[in-house]
Short mmCIF file of C-alpha atoms and ligand atoms in Angstrom, two decimals:
data_model
loop_
_atom_site.label_atom_id
_atom_site.label_comp_id
_atom_site.label_asym_id
_atom_site.label_seq_id
_atom_site.Cartn_x
_atom_site.Cartn_y
_atom_site.Cartn_z
CA MET A 572 0.06 -0.01 0.01
CA SER A 573 2.75 2.43 0.90
CA ASP A 574 4.29 2.08 -2.54
CA PHE A 575 1.19 3.65 -3.98
CA GLN A 576 -0.53 6.97 -3.40
CA THR A 577 -4.23 7.56 -3.81
CA ILE A 578 -5.62 10.87 -4.95
CA ILE A 579 -9.34 11.55 -4.70
CA GLY A 580 -11.45 14.43 -5.77
CA LEU A 581 -15.16 14.91 -5.17
CA GLU A 582 -17.96 16.61 -7.16
CA VAL A 583 -20.96 17.33 -4.90
CA HIS A 584 -24.29 18.38 -6.11
CA VAL A 585 -26.57 20.10 -3.76
CA GLU A 586 -30.18 21.15 -4.32
CA LEU A 587 -30.77 24.49 -2.86
CA LEU A 588 -33.50 25.19 -0.32
CA THR A 589 -35.51 27.72 -2.38
CA GLU A 590 -39.29 27.91 -2.67
CA SER A 591 -39.05 28.30 -6.51
CA LYS A 592 -36.89 27.05 -9.23
CA MET A 593 -33.63 28.60 -10.61
CA PHE A 594 -35.15 30.41 -13.61
CA CYS A 595 -38.79 30.32 -13.15
CA CYS A 596 -41.57 30.53 -10.47
CA CYS A 597 -42.40 26.83 -10.34
CA SER A 598 -42.47 25.12 -6.90
CA THR A 599 -39.45 22.96 -5.79
CA LYS A 600 -41.41 20.82 -3.36
CA PHE A 601 -40.34 17.09 -3.41
CA GLY A 602 -42.70 14.20 -4.05
CA LYS A 603 -45.55 15.85 -5.98
CA GLN A 604 -47.34 14.12 -8.88
CA PRO A 605 -45.08 14.05 -11.91
CA ASN A 606 -45.14 17.00 -14.25
CA THR A 607 -47.32 19.15 -12.00
CA GLN A 608 -44.73 21.71 -11.22
CA VAL A 609 -43.60 22.83 -14.70
CA CYS A 610 -43.94 25.86 -17.00
CA PRO A 611 -42.57 26.88 -20.36
CA VAL A 612 -39.30 27.85 -18.95
CA CYS A 613 -38.40 24.66 -17.12
CA LEU A 614 -39.98 22.64 -19.90
CA GLY A 615 -37.52 24.34 -22.27
CA LEU A 616 -40.34 25.54 -24.66
CA PRO A 617 -39.08 27.80 -27.53
CA GLY A 618 -39.10 31.54 -26.69
CA ALA A 619 -39.39 31.14 -22.87
CA LEU A 620 -36.95 33.39 -21.08
CA PRO A 621 -35.09 32.66 -17.74
CA VAL A 622 -35.12 34.97 -14.78
CA VAL A 623 -32.56 34.34 -12.05
CA ASN A 624 -33.73 33.37 -8.67
CA GLU A 625 -31.88 35.76 -6.34
CA LYS A 626 -32.36 33.58 -3.28
CA ALA A 627 -30.37 30.79 -4.96
CA ILE A 628 -27.49 33.23 -5.59
CA GLU A 629 -27.67 34.22 -1.86
CA LEU A 630 -27.53 30.55 -0.68
CA GLY A 631 -24.55 30.01 -3.04
CA ILE A 632 -22.80 33.07 -1.56
CA LYS A 633 -23.45 31.75 2.00
CA THR A 634 -21.90 28.40 1.09
CA ALA A 635 -18.97 30.16 -0.48
CA VAL A 636 -18.33 32.24 2.64
CA ALA A 637 -18.70 29.15 4.96
CA THR A 638 -16.17 27.20 2.90
CA ASN A 639 -13.59 29.99 2.80
CA CYS A 640 -13.94 30.51 -0.98
CA LYS A 641 -13.12 33.68 -2.92
CA ILE A 642 -16.40 35.01 -4.42
CA ASN A 643 -16.26 36.40 -7.97
CA GLN A 644 -17.87 39.69 -7.86
CA GLU A 645 -18.77 39.40 -11.45
CA PHE A 646 -19.87 36.15 -12.91
CA ILE A 647 -21.89 34.83 -15.90
CA PHE A 648 -24.12 31.88 -16.66
CA VAL A 649 -23.29 29.76 -19.70
CA ARG A 650 -25.06 27.14 -21.89
CA LYS A 651 -23.59 23.68 -21.63
CA SER A 652 -24.79 21.92 -24.67
CA TYR A 653 -25.54 18.22 -24.79
CA PHE A 654 -28.48 15.99 -25.76
CA TYR A 655 -30.35 13.80 -23.24
CA PRO A 656 -34.05 13.05 -22.94
CA ASP A 657 -34.11 14.68 -19.45
CA LEU A 658 -32.88 17.97 -20.75
CA PRO A 659 -35.58 19.40 -23.01
CA LYS A 660 -33.66 22.61 -24.07
CA ASN A 661 -30.67 20.39 -25.14
CA PHE A 662 -28.53 22.65 -23.00
CA GLN A 663 -28.16 23.24 -19.27
CA ILE A 664 -27.71 26.74 -17.95
CA SER A 665 -24.64 26.41 -15.78
CA GLN A 666 -21.38 28.16 -15.01
CA TYR A 667 -17.88 27.45 -16.49
CA ARG A 668 -14.87 29.74 -16.43
CA GLU A 669 -16.27 32.41 -14.23
CA PRO A 670 -18.15 30.49 -11.56
CA LEU A 671 -19.75 31.92 -8.39
CA ALA A 672 -16.71 31.18 -6.20
CA VAL A 673 -13.26 29.57 -6.25
CA ASN A 674 -10.37 28.53 -4.17
CA GLY A 675 -11.77 27.66 -0.71
CA TYR A 676 -11.15 24.86 1.76
CA LEU A 677 -12.67 22.85 4.54
CA ASP A 678 -10.79 21.81 7.70
CA VAL A 679 -11.30 18.00 7.94
CA ASN A 680 -9.64 16.35 10.97
CA GLY A 681 -7.03 19.16 11.04
CA LYS A 682 -6.17 18.94 7.37
CA LYS A 683 -7.20 21.57 4.84
CA ILE A 684 -8.89 20.03 1.88
CA GLY A 685 -9.12 22.55 -0.95
CA ILE A 686 -12.33 23.46 -2.83
CA ALA A 687 -11.60 24.27 -6.38
CA ARG A 688 -14.99 25.90 -7.26
CA ILE A 689 -18.56 26.35 -6.46
CA HIS A 690 -21.00 26.97 -9.29
CA LEU A 691 -24.73 27.30 -9.73
CA GLU A 692 -26.79 25.60 -12.37
CA GLU A 693 -30.20 24.06 -12.90
CA ASP A 694 -31.19 20.42 -12.25
CA THR A 695 -32.36 18.18 -15.09
CA GLY A 696 -35.64 16.26 -15.26
CA LYS A 697 -35.75 12.77 -13.89
CA LEU A 698 -36.12 9.54 -16.05
CA LEU A 699 -38.18 6.73 -14.58
CA HIS A 700 -37.56 3.48 -16.34
CA ASP A 701 -40.44 0.91 -16.49
CA GLU A 702 -38.78 -2.02 -14.87
CA LYS A 703 -41.68 -4.53 -15.54
CA THR A 704 -41.44 -4.49 -19.30
CA GLY A 705 -38.21 -2.61 -19.85
CA ASN A 706 -39.71 -1.07 -22.95
CA TRP A 707 -40.67 2.35 -21.57
CA SER A 708 -39.12 5.33 -19.77
CA TYR A 709 -41.04 8.12 -18.32
CA ILE A 710 -39.87 11.68 -17.73
CA ASP A 711 -40.81 13.83 -14.68
CA PHE A 712 -39.88 17.49 -15.29
CA ASN A 713 -40.68 18.57 -11.69
CA ARG A 714 -37.02 18.42 -10.88
CA SER A 715 -36.14 20.28 -14.17
CA GLY A 716 -34.87 23.71 -13.19
CA ILE A 717 -34.37 23.14 -9.42
CA PRO A 718 -31.38 25.28 -8.31
CA LEU A 719 -28.40 23.18 -8.07
CA MET A 720 -25.00 24.05 -6.60
CA GLU A 721 -21.97 22.04 -7.49
CA ILE A 722 -18.99 21.97 -5.12
CA VAL A 723 -15.74 20.62 -6.64
CA THR A 724 -12.82 19.73 -4.36
CA LYS A 725 -9.20 19.88 -5.44
CA PRO A 726 -7.65 16.50 -5.87
CA GLU A 727 -6.38 16.59 -2.28
CA ILE A 728 -8.16 13.78 -0.54
CA SER A 729 -5.79 10.91 0.22
CA ASN A 730 -8.04 7.98 1.11
CA PRO A 731 -11.61 6.85 1.13
CA GLU A 732 -12.15 7.48 4.84
CA GLU A 733 -11.12 11.01 4.35
CA ALA A 734 -13.63 11.40 1.53
CA GLU A 735 -16.40 10.20 3.78
CA ASP A 736 -15.22 12.68 6.53
CA PHE A 737 -15.09 15.55 4.18
CA LEU A 738 -18.61 14.87 2.92
CA ARG A 739 -19.87 14.60 6.57
CA LYS A 740 -18.23 17.97 7.38
CA LEU A 741 -19.65 19.55 4.28
CA LYS A 742 -23.13 18.33 4.98
CA GLN A 743 -22.84 19.57 8.66
CA ILE A 744 -21.97 22.98 7.39
CA LEU A 745 -24.66 23.14 4.74
CA LEU A 746 -27.22 22.20 7.38
CA TYR A 747 -25.96 24.82 9.78
CA ILE A 748 -26.20 27.57 7.27
CA GLY A 749 -29.59 26.22 6.03
CA VAL A 750 -28.74 26.13 2.25
CA SER A 751 -29.96 22.58 1.59
CA ASP A 752 -31.68 19.87 3.47
CA CYS A 753 -28.99 17.39 2.16
CA ILE A 754 -31.24 14.43 1.97
CA MET A 755 -29.33 11.86 -0.15
CA GLU A 756 -32.40 9.59 -0.45
CA GLU A 757 -34.42 12.29 -2.07
CA GLY A 758 -31.39 13.29 -4.26
CA SER A 759 -30.87 16.73 -2.74
CA LEU A 760 -27.27 15.83 -2.07
CA ARG A 761 -25.39 13.72 -4.67
CA CYS A 762 -21.73 12.88 -4.98
CA ASP A 763 -19.42 11.64 -7.72
CA ALA A 764 -15.83 10.91 -7.12
CA ASN A 765 -12.61 10.87 -9.08
CA ILE A 766 -9.82 8.57 -7.99
CA SER A 767 -6.35 8.02 -9.36
CA ILE A 768 -3.43 5.98 -8.08
CA LYS A 769 0.24 6.72 -8.65
CA LYS A 770 3.46 5.14 -7.53
CA ALA A 771 4.58 7.23 -4.47
CA THR A 772 7.79 8.19 -6.39
CA ASP A 773 5.93 9.35 -9.58
CA LEU A 774 5.53 13.09 -9.91
CA GLN A 775 2.68 12.87 -12.47
CA LEU A 776 -0.83 11.96 -11.48
CA GLY A 777 -2.13 8.60 -12.47
CA THR A 778 -5.07 7.93 -14.84
CA LYS A 779 -8.31 9.19 -13.43
CA VAL A 780 -11.38 6.93 -13.05
CA GLU A 781 -14.78 8.48 -12.17
CA VAL A 782 -17.09 6.66 -9.78
CA LYS A 783 -20.81 7.38 -9.78
CA ASN A 784 -24.07 6.09 -8.47
CA MET A 785 -23.31 6.15 -4.77
CA ASN A 786 -26.36 6.90 -2.59
CA SER A 787 -24.88 7.26 0.92
CA PHE A 788 -21.61 8.53 2.41
CA ARG A 789 -20.81 4.99 3.35
CA SER A 790 -21.21 3.79 -0.18
CA VAL A 791 -18.79 6.64 -1.28
CA ARG A 792 -16.22 5.24 1.10
CA ARG A 793 -16.82 1.58 0.09
CA ALA A 794 -16.87 2.40 -3.70
CA LEU A 795 -13.59 4.24 -3.39
CA ALA A 796 -12.05 1.52 -1.27
CA PHE A 797 -13.01 -1.06 -3.82
CA GLU A 798 -11.72 1.06 -6.74
CA GLN A 799 -8.45 1.73 -4.94
CA GLU A 800 -7.77 -1.94 -4.48
CA ARG A 801 -8.78 -2.74 -8.04
CA MET A 802 -6.51 -0.01 -9.49
CA ILE A 803 -3.58 -1.13 -7.35
CA GLU A 804 -3.98 -4.68 -8.47
CA ILE A 805 -3.82 -3.59 -12.05
CA LEU A 806 -0.70 -1.41 -11.46
CA LYS A 807 1.03 -4.29 -9.61
CA LYS A 808 0.61 -6.52 -12.69
CA GLY A 809 2.32 -3.88 -14.72
CA GLU A 810 -0.80 -3.09 -16.64
CA SER A 811 -2.31 0.29 -17.18
CA ILE A 812 -5.51 1.75 -15.99
CA VAL A 813 -8.23 2.80 -18.43
CA GLN A 814 -9.77 6.16 -18.12
CA GLU A 815 -13.50 5.57 -17.60
CA THR A 816 -16.65 6.15 -15.75
CA ARG A 817 -17.72 3.22 -13.34
CA LEU A 818 -20.85 2.77 -11.47
CA TRP A 819 -21.16 1.47 -7.96
CA ASN A 820 -23.27 -1.53 -7.52
CA GLU A 821 -24.58 -1.29 -4.08
CA GLN A 822 -26.00 -4.84 -3.95
CA MET A 823 -22.82 -6.43 -5.15
CA GLN A 824 -20.49 -3.96 -3.40
CA VAL A 825 -18.44 -3.55 -6.64
CA THR A 826 -17.87 -0.89 -9.30
CA GLU A 827 -18.67 -1.85 -12.87
CA GLY A 828 -17.40 -0.09 -16.11
CA MET A 829 -19.99 2.09 -17.82
CA ARG A 830 -18.35 3.80 -20.70
CA THR A 831 -14.85 4.63 -21.84
CA LYS A 832 -14.03 8.24 -22.07
CA GLU A 833 -12.08 8.50 -25.34
CA GLU A 834 -11.99 12.31 -25.11
CA ALA A 835 -13.32 15.03 -22.98
CA HIS A 836 -16.94 15.98 -23.89
CA ASP A 837 -17.30 18.98 -26.04
CA TYR A 838 -20.13 20.85 -24.24
CA ARG A 839 -19.60 23.93 -26.51
CA TYR A 840 -19.92 26.32 -23.48
CA PHE A 841 -20.96 29.81 -24.43
CA PRO A 842 -22.37 32.70 -22.54
CA GLU A 843 -26.25 32.48 -21.95
CA PRO A 844 -27.55 35.24 -24.17
CA ASP A 845 -30.75 35.61 -22.26
CA LEU A 846 -29.05 36.47 -18.94
CA LEU A 847 -26.90 39.53 -18.15
CA PRO A 848 -23.57 39.11 -16.25
CA PHE A 849 -24.16 39.16 -12.51
CA ARG A 850 -22.48 41.62 -10.24
CA ILE A 851 -22.27 41.27 -6.40
CA SER A 852 -21.25 44.21 -4.35
CA PRO A 853 -18.92 43.85 -1.39
CA GLU A 854 -21.79 45.10 0.84
CA THR A 855 -24.02 42.23 -0.27
CA ILE A 856 -21.30 39.74 0.51
CA LYS A 857 -20.83 41.26 3.88
CA ARG A 858 -24.56 41.37 4.64
CA ILE A 859 -24.89 37.75 3.78
CA SER A 860 -21.72 36.71 5.66
CA LEU A 861 -23.36 38.28 8.81
CA GLU A 862 -26.38 36.17 8.39
CA ILE A 863 -24.41 32.99 8.55
CA GLY A 864 -23.89 32.92 12.22
CA GLU A 865 -21.73 30.49 14.16
CA LEU A 866 -20.32 27.45 12.24
CA PRO A 867 -19.88 24.07 13.92
CA ASP A 868 -16.24 24.37 14.58
CA GLU A 869 -16.60 27.81 16.22
CA ARG A 870 -19.54 26.56 18.27
CA LYS A 871 -17.66 23.52 19.43
CA LYS A 872 -14.75 25.68 20.63
CA ARG A 873 -17.15 28.08 22.44
CA PHE A 874 -18.88 25.09 24.21
CA GLN A 875 -15.56 24.06 25.54
CA GLN A 876 -14.52 27.62 26.62
CA ASP A 877 -17.81 28.91 27.92
CA TYR A 878 -19.37 25.79 29.42
CA GLY A 879 -16.20 23.79 30.34
CA LEU A 880 -17.33 20.82 28.36
CA SER A 881 -14.88 18.28 27.13
CA SER A 882 -13.82 18.12 23.48
CA TYR A 883 -15.85 14.96 23.01
CA ASP A 884 -19.05 16.27 24.57
CA SER A 885 -18.82 19.48 22.55
CA GLU A 886 -18.41 17.52 19.43
CA VAL A 887 -21.44 15.42 20.03
CA LEU A 888 -23.58 18.40 21.07
CA THR A 889 -22.54 20.54 17.96
CA ALA A 890 -22.69 17.72 15.38
CA GLU A 891 -26.15 18.97 14.45
CA LYS A 892 -27.27 22.50 14.80
CA SER A 893 -30.62 21.54 16.10
CA VAL A 894 -29.06 19.57 19.03
CA SER A 895 -26.76 22.43 19.93
CA ASP A 896 -29.71 24.87 19.82
CA TYR A 897 -31.67 22.54 22.04
CA PHE A 898 -28.81 22.34 24.61
CA GLU A 899 -28.47 26.12 24.73
CA THR A 900 -32.17 26.62 25.16
CA ALA A 901 -32.26 24.12 28.07
CA LEU A 902 -29.32 25.98 29.57
CA SER A 903 -31.32 29.25 29.62
CA TYR A 904 -33.74 27.48 32.02
CA TYR A 905 -31.09 25.90 34.32
CA ARG A 906 -27.53 26.87 33.90
CA GLN A 907 -25.65 23.62 34.74
CA PRO A 908 -23.93 22.78 31.40
CA LYS A 909 -22.39 19.50 32.43
CA GLN A 910 -25.49 18.00 33.94
CA ILE A 911 -27.69 19.17 31.03
CA ALA A 912 -25.20 17.88 28.43
CA ASN A 913 -25.05 14.62 30.15
CA MET A 914 -28.83 14.14 30.29
CA ILE A 915 -29.04 14.97 26.50
CA GLN A 916 -26.23 12.64 25.58
CA THR A 917 -26.92 9.66 27.80
CA GLU A 918 -30.75 9.77 27.66
CA LEU A 919 -32.43 11.98 25.20
CA LEU A 920 -30.21 11.25 22.07
CA GLY A 921 -30.69 7.59 22.56
CA LEU A 922 -34.48 7.85 22.78
CA LEU A 923 -34.47 9.96 19.58
CA LYS A 924 -32.34 7.44 17.80
CA GLU A 925 -34.38 4.39 18.76
CA SER A 926 -37.64 6.11 17.68
CA HIS A 927 -36.21 7.80 14.54
CA THR A 928 -37.41 11.17 15.91
CA ARG A 929 -35.70 14.52 15.24
CA ILE A 930 -34.87 16.62 18.22
CA GLU A 931 -37.13 19.44 16.81
CA GLU A 932 -40.06 17.09 17.12
CA THR A 933 -39.68 15.66 20.51
CA LYS A 934 -42.26 16.25 23.25
CA VAL A 935 -39.38 16.67 25.74
CA LYS A 936 -39.13 20.48 25.55
CA PRO A 937 -35.80 21.94 26.53
CA GLU A 938 -37.46 23.51 29.70
CA PHE A 939 -38.64 20.08 30.75
CA LEU A 940 -35.19 18.51 30.46
CA ALA A 941 -33.72 21.48 32.44
CA ARG A 942 -36.33 20.98 35.20
CA ILE A 943 -35.74 17.20 35.53
CA VAL A 944 -31.99 18.02 35.93
CA GLU A 945 -32.69 20.71 38.44
CA MET A 946 -34.89 18.27 40.50
CA ILE A 947 -32.08 15.70 40.50
CA ASP A 948 -29.56 18.38 41.58
CA ASN A 949 -31.94 19.47 44.39
CA LYS A 950 -32.29 15.81 45.52
CA ILE A 951 -36.06 16.04 45.00
CA ILE A 952 -35.85 12.89 42.78
CA SER A 953 -33.01 10.40 42.24
CA SER A 954 -31.20 10.26 38.95
CA THR A 955 -32.80 6.90 38.13
CA ALA A 956 -36.24 8.51 38.75
CA GLY A 957 -35.16 11.47 36.55
CA LYS A 958 -34.47 9.12 33.66
CA MET A 959 -37.82 7.53 34.11
CA VAL A 960 -39.54 10.87 34.03
CA LEU A 961 -37.68 11.83 30.85
CA ARG A 962 -38.87 8.61 29.20
CA GLU A 963 -42.30 9.33 30.39
CA ILE A 964 -42.45 12.89 28.87
CA PHE A 965 -40.88 11.45 25.59
CA ALA A 966 -43.95 9.23 25.32
CA SER A 967 -46.77 11.43 26.81
CA GLY A 968 -45.56 15.05 26.61
CA MET A 969 -46.71 15.56 30.28
CA ASP A 970 -44.80 18.06 32.36
CA PRO A 971 -42.11 16.70 34.73
CA GLU A 972 -43.77 17.95 38.03
CA THR A 973 -47.06 16.22 37.25
CA ILE A 974 -45.30 12.88 36.54
CA VAL A 975 -43.21 13.12 39.73
CA ARG A 976 -46.35 13.76 41.69
CA GLU A 977 -48.62 11.13 40.04
CA LYS A 978 -45.85 8.37 40.10
CA ASN A 979 -45.00 9.33 43.60
CA LEU A 980 -41.27 9.66 42.75
CA ILE A 981 -40.24 12.22 45.41
CA GLN A 982 -36.96 10.94 46.79
CA ILE A 983 -36.97 9.67 50.39
CA SER A 984 -34.14 11.40 52.28
CA ASP A 985 -35.87 10.94 55.62
CA THR A 986 -33.45 8.61 57.46
CA GLN A 987 -36.19 7.04 59.68
CA GLU A 988 -38.02 5.82 56.62
CA ILE A 989 -34.84 4.53 54.99
CA GLU A 990 -33.77 2.79 58.12
CA THR A 991 -37.01 0.86 58.34
CA ILE A 992 -36.56 -0.48 54.74
CA ILE A 993 -32.93 -1.37 55.57
CA GLN A 994 -33.88 -3.25 58.64
CA GLU A 995 -36.31 -5.33 56.41
CA ILE A 996 -33.72 -6.02 53.79
CA LEU A 997 -31.05 -7.09 56.27
CA SER A 998 -33.43 -9.68 57.83
CA GLU A 999 -34.60 -10.91 54.37
CA HIS A 1000 -30.97 -11.37 53.04
CA SER A 1001 -29.03 -12.95 55.90
CA GLN A 1002 -26.70 -14.61 53.37
CA ALA A 1003 -25.47 -11.28 51.95
CA VAL A 1004 -25.03 -10.10 55.49
CA SER A 1005 -22.82 -13.12 56.31
CA ASP A 1006 -20.88 -12.62 53.11
CA TYR A 1007 -20.28 -9.02 54.07
CA LYS A 1008 -19.03 -10.11 57.49
CA ALA A 1009 -16.80 -12.56 55.79
CA GLY A 1010 -15.08 -9.62 53.92
CA LYS A 1011 -16.97 -9.94 50.58
CA MET A 1012 -17.41 -6.21 50.05
CA GLN A 1013 -19.62 -6.69 46.85
CA ALA A 1014 -22.41 -7.93 49.18
CA LEU A 1015 -22.78 -4.14 50.10
CA GLY A 1016 -23.63 -3.16 46.53
CA PHE A 1017 -26.14 -6.00 46.43
CA LEU A 1018 -27.86 -4.81 49.64
CA VAL A 1019 -27.93 -1.13 48.42
CA GLY A 1020 -29.58 -2.42 45.24
CA GLN A 1021 -32.23 -4.30 47.19
CA VAL A 1022 -33.02 -1.33 49.32
CA MET A 1023 -33.40 0.94 46.20
CA LYS A 1024 -35.67 -1.69 44.72
CA LYS A 1025 -37.80 -1.93 47.71
CA SER A 1026 -38.08 1.92 47.85
CA LYS A 1027 -39.09 1.95 44.19
CA ASN A 1028 -35.87 3.94 43.46
CA LYS A 1029 -37.10 6.73 45.69
CA ALA A 1030 -34.58 6.40 48.45
CA ASN A 1031 -31.46 8.61 48.27
CA PRO A 1032 -28.77 6.06 47.35
CA THR A 1033 -26.09 8.11 49.18
CA VAL A 1034 -28.03 8.08 52.37
CA VAL A 1035 -28.90 4.35 51.87
CA LYS A 1036 -25.14 3.45 51.57
CA GLN A 1037 -24.17 5.47 54.65
CA ILE A 1038 -26.79 3.84 56.89
CA LEU A 1039 -26.22 0.39 55.49
CA GLU A 1040 -22.46 0.67 56.18
CA LYS A 1041 -23.11 1.96 59.70
CA LYS A 1042 -25.47 -0.86 60.49
CA LEU A 1043 -23.30 -3.56 59.06
CA THR A 1044 -20.24 -2.31 60.99
CA ALA A 1045 -22.15 -2.35 64.15
CA MET A 1046 -23.26 -5.81 63.48
CA ILE A 1047 -19.69 -7.04 62.93
CA ASN A 1048 -18.52 -5.27 66.11
CA LYS A 1049 -21.34 -6.96 68.03
CA THR A 1050 -20.38 -10.36 66.78
CA GLU A 1051 -16.78 -9.83 67.75
CA GLU A 1052 -17.69 -8.70 71.22
CA LYS A 1053 -19.62 -12.07 71.75
ZN1 ZN B 1553 -41.01 26.35 -14.38
#
């Protein structure tokens, strides 16, 4: 492996979160009846004129700022000409030499991975093949004209894992700044990859292979790992790699050759005559930059500094913007960062994951979680009872105080009451008592557990342990005196 060097570049297509399409007013809503969101512009009818959706440009600028790109203050749209049934105009309005932004980077695991360019274009229609007969294909033009942003990395990714990490980081940022919903299953985020392998000593890059048809970040990693191995095998045999496009077969977990690229496509790019060059003033860029707000890395750092959270905890809490917003809202009700963070991480996130619920949808409002933590801190309920209350709210949405009252969960710290229970447990479990006397310290843990159980988790465990130890020691001394 060390004899060879892998070089990967990614092309990511992202559908932008606009209400209307790139060059017309049609809706961009996903999942509607085919061909119900169309008009002369996105159907490519002769004479229809495009009008640029400014919101899409704004979202593009946001992305460029968040990925450290240089924004071209003047850019143009071009026609990219090719024929395909999903492209009724026979050209796609895109960008070429003067894209929206160039030369940025993302910090991935401490390494800067360059972004060559970000450009805006329109999506194509969608072909649906009749799999029963294989004789027909249908076209849905609802997708035609949806604003699409292409983000192209420099060939600076050195292995499949890094490619996956880059994509996760990019998606995290795009979700933070709200430019796309990045749902790969619905096609709002798509990724193609270029991979080449060269001998570590070679100066020139190896022959490039393009890999397509990956529908999750994991398949991107797996497809690239498969391709890396396939290409190294070829080079080891002294054969040469064919420049081609290969498709990832998810079922078989292999890549398959699709077509050989004899020469680069001639797309005959030329300026779109129906659109004027675009100019963006520095003031506009400044205004949009201010709207972006805190990015995940900054937020993570702030969580460590302001709340004293560990690097790991901050990472978990800032992985998604919605989770970090939830955390900070809960804090505004009860300012104990560590306890609040702990309750979210150990309990709430697990419940959300199990039930495939998003944190925005949960019935456990941030103030409810804060109040549970406060009750535990004030020793009104035990931490075990606290978790129970959280699960109960998760299911019913009732407020924590009602649950504590109705389920009779108020912690017993009254020593008299606890002593009575302990006395019962000691007489019921004479074996454990003898074990303890014989020096088996784990018997104490068992007895504490029994007391807690009998008290329905309402006894204060610290008090239970203190009293138990005192009583047992007294019993041992008594035996020795005899
Ligand atoms: Zn339209």
